[in-house]
Tab-separated table of C-alpha atoms and ligand atoms in Angstrom:
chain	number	residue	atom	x	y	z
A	1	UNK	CA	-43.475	7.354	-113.562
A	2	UNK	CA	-42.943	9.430	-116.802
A	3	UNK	CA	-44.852	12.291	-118.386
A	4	UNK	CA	-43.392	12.983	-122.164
A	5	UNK	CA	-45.007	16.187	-121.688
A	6	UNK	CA	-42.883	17.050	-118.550
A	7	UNK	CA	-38.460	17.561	-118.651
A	8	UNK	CA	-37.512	16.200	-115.149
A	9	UNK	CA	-35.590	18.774	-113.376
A	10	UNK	CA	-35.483	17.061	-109.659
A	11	UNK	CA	-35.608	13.551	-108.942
A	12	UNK	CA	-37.683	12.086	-106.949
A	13	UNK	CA	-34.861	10.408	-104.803
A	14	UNK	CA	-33.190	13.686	-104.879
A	15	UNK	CA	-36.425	15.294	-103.390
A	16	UNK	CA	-36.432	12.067	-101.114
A	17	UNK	CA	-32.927	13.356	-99.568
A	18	UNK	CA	-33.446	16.877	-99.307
A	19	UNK	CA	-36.688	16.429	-97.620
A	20	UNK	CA	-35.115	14.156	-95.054
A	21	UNK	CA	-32.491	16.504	-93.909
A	22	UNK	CA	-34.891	19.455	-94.115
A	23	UNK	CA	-36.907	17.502	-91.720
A	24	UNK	CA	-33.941	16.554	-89.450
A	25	UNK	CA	-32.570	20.312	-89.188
A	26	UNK	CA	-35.857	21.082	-88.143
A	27	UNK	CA	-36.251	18.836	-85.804
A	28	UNK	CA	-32.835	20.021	-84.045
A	29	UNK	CA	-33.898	23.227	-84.682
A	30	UNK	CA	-37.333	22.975	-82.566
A	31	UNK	CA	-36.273	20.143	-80.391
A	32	UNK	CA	-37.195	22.595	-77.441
A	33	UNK	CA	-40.645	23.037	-78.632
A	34	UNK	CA	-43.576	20.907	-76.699
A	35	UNK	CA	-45.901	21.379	-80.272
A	36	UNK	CA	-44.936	22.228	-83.250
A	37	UNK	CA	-48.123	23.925	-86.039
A	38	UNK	CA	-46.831	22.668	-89.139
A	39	UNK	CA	-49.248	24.677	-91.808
A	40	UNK	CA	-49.013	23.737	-95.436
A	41	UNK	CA	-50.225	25.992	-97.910
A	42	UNK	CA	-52.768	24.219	-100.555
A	43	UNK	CA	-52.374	23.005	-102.434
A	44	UNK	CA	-49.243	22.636	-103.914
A	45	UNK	CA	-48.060	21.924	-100.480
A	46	UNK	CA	-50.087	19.084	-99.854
A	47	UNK	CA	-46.659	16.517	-101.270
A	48	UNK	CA	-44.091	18.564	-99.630
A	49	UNK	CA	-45.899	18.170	-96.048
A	50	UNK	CA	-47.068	14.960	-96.591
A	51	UNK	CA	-43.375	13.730	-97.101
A	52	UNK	CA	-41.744	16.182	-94.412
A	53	UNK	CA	-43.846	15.602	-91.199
A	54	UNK	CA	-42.477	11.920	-91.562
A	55	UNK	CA	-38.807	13.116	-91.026
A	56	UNK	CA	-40.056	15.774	-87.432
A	57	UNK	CA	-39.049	14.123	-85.017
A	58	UNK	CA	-41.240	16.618	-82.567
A	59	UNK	CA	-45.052	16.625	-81.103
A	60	UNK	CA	-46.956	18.501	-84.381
A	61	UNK	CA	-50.325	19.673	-85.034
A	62	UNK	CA	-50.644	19.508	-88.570
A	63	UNK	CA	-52.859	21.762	-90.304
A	64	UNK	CA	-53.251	23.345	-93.933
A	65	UNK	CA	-54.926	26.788	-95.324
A	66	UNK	CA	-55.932	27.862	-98.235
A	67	UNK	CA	-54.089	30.739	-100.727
A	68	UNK	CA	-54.069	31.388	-104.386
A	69	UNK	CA	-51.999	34.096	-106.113
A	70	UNK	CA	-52.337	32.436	-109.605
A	71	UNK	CA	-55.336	32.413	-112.124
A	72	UNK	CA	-55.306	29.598	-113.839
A	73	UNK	CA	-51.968	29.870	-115.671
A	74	UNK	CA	-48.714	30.680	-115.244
A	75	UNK	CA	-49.095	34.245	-114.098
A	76	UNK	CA	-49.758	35.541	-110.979
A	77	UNK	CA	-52.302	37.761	-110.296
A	78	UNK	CA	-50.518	40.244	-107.947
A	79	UNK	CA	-53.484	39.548	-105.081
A	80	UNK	CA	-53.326	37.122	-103.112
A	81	UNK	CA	-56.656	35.065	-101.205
A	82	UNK	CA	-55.486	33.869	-97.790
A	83	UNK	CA	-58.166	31.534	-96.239
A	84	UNK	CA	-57.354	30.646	-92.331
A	85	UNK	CA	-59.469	29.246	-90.037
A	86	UNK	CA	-56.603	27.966	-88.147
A	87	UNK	CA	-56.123	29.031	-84.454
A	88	UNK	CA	-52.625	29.480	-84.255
A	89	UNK	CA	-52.331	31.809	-81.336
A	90	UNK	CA	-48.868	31.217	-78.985
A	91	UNK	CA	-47.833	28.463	-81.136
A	92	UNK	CA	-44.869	27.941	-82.894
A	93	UNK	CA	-45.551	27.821	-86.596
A	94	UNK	CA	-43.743	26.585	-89.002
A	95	UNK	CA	-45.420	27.540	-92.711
A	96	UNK	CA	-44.852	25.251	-95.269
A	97	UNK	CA	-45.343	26.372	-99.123
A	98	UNK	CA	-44.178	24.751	-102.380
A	99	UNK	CA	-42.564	27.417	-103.768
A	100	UNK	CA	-41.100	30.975	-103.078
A	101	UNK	CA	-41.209	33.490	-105.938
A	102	UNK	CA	-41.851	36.754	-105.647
A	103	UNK	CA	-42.524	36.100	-102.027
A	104	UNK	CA	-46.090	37.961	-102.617
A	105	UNK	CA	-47.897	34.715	-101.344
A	106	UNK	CA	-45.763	34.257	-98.104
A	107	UNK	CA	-45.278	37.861	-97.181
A	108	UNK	CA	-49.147	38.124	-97.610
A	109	UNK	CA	-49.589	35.003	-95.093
A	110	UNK	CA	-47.357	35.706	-92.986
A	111	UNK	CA	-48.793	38.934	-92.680
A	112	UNK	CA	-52.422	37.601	-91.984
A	113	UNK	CA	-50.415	35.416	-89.040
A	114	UNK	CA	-48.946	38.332	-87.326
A	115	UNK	CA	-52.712	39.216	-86.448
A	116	UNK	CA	-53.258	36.107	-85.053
A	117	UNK	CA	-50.526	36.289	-82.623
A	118	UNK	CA	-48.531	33.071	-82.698
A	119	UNK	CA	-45.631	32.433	-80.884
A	120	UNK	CA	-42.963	32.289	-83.758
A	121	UNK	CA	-43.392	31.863	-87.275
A	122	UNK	CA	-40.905	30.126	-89.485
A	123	UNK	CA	-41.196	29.600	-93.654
A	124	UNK	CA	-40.074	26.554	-94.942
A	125	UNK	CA	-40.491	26.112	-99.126
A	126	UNK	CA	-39.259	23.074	-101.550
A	127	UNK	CA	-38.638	25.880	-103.716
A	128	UNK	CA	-36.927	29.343	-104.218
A	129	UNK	CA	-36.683	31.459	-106.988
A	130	UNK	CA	-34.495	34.253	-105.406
A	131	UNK	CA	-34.058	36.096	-108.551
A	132	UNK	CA	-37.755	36.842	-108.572
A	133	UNK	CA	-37.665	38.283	-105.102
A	134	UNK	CA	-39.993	41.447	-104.483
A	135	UNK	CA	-41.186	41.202	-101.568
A	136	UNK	CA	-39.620	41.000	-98.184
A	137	UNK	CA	-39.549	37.807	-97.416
A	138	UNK	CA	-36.915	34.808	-96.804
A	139	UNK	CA	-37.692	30.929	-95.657
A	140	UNK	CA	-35.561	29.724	-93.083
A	141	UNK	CA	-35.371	26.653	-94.737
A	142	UNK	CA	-35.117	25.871	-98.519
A	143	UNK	CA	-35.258	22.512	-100.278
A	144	UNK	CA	-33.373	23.827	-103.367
A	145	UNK	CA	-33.016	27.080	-105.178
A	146	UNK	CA	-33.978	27.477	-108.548
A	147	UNK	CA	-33.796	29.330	-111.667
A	148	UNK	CA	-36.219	31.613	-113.010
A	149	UNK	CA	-38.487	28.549	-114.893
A	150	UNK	CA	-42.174	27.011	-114.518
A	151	UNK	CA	-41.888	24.090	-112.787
A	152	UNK	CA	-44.961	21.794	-112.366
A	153	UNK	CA	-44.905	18.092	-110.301
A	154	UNK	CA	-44.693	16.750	-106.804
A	155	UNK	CA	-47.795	18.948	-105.528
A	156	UNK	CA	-47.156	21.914	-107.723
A	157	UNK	CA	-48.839	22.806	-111.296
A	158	UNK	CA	-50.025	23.796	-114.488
A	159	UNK	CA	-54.005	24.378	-114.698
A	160	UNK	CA	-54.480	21.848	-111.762
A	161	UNK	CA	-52.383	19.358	-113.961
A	162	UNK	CA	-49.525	17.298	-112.921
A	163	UNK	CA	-49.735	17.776	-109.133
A	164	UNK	CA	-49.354	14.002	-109.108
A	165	UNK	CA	-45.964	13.183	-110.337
A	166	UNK	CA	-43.237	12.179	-108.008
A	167	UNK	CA	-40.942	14.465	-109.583
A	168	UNK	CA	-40.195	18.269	-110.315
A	169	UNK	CA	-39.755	19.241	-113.783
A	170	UNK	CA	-40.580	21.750	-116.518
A	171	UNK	CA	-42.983	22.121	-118.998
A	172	UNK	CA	-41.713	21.245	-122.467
A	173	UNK	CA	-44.095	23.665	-124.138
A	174	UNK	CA	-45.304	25.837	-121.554
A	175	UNK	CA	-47.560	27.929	-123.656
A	176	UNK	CA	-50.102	24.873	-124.004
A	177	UNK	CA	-49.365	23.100	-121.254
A	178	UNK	CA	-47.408	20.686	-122.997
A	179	UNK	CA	-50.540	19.902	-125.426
A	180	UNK	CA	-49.698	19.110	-129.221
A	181	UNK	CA	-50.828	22.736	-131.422
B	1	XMP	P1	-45.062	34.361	-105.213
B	1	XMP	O1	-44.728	35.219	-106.378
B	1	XMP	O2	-46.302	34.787	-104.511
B	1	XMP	O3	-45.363	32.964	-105.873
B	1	XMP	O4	-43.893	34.175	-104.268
B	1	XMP	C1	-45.521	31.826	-105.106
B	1	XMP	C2	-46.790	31.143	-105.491
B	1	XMP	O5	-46.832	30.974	-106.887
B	1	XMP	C3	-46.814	29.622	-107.229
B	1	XMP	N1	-45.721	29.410	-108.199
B	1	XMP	C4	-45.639	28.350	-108.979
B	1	XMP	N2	-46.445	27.273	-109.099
B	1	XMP	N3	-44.951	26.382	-110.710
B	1	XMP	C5	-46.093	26.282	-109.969
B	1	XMP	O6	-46.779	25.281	-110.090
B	1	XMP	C6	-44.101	27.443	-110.647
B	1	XMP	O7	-43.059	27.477	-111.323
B	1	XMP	C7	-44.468	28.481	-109.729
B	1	XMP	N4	-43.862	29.647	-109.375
B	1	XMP	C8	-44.664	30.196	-108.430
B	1	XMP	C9	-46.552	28.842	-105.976
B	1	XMP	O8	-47.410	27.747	-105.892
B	1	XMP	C10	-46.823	29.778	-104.848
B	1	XMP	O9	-48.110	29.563	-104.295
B	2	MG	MG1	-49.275	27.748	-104.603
């Protein structure tokens, strides 16, 4: 599937691969662990999880919450609203997200964790734009880094647009959201 609108940057068989081996280190990494709280981030997550649980090969409890650091565009707002109803107390968590910016949205969650005392808490992202970084924050594992760019596809977006296509790519105009001015 094509979207004139959209440049692919990442295949989706290239996203196929990565996910697999993220999902096979992980399931090395945790083979110790008796349950596994895999918690995707919504919603650009929703793709990325969907895909990954298939490759853990360990017990998981599968759950997603709720945070928004962007308005409607491409800006963030610099506040982040964590929503977690999730009882994640002495588990081992591993936090999935679709991408890793300024690390604002995962420090912020992360942070909101802590209080609820899990076990261990490890980030994993499709995603990283380490040249944004401003907040402390690394994922343990990384699909693929990228440059500084708006990417939209696979789970992630523009105005709620584009979530649906089985690749990552870039906006070709990203001031309209690829609409004809
Ligand atoms: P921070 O700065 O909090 O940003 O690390 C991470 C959050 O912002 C979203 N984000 C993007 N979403 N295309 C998107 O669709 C992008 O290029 C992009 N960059 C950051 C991301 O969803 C995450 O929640
Ligand atoms: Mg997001």
């Amino acid at each position: 599937m094509q979207d004139g609108r959209v440049k692919e940057y990442i295949s989706a068989e290239r996203i196929a691969v990565r996910v697999r081996e993220l999902g096979e280190r992980i399931s090395d990494e945790y083979r110790e662990t008796s349950l596994l709280y895999v918690v995707g981030v919504l919603d650009g997550a929703f793709m990325f999880v969907a895909d990954l649980v298939r490759h853990i090969q360990v017990p998981c409890r599968i759950g997603f919450i709720e945070a928004s650091s962007y308005g409607s565009g491409m800006r963030s707002r610099g506040q982040v609203d964590v929503r977690c109803n999730l009882d994640i107390a002495g588990c081992d968590v591993l936090l999935v997200e679709d991408i890793l910016d300024t690390g604002l949205t995962l420090h912020e969650i992360v942070g909101e964790f802590d209080k609820l005392q899990p076990a261990s808490v490890q980030v994993c992202v499709l995603l990283d734009k380490p040249s944004q970084r401003r907040y402390p924050l690394e994922a343990r594992y990384v699909g693929f880094d990228i440059p500084d760019r708006f990417v939209v596809g696979y789970g992630t977006d523009f105005d709620g647009r584009y979530r649906e296509l089985p690749y990552i790519g870039y906006l070709e105009n990203p001031d309209t959201g690829g609409r004809e001015v």
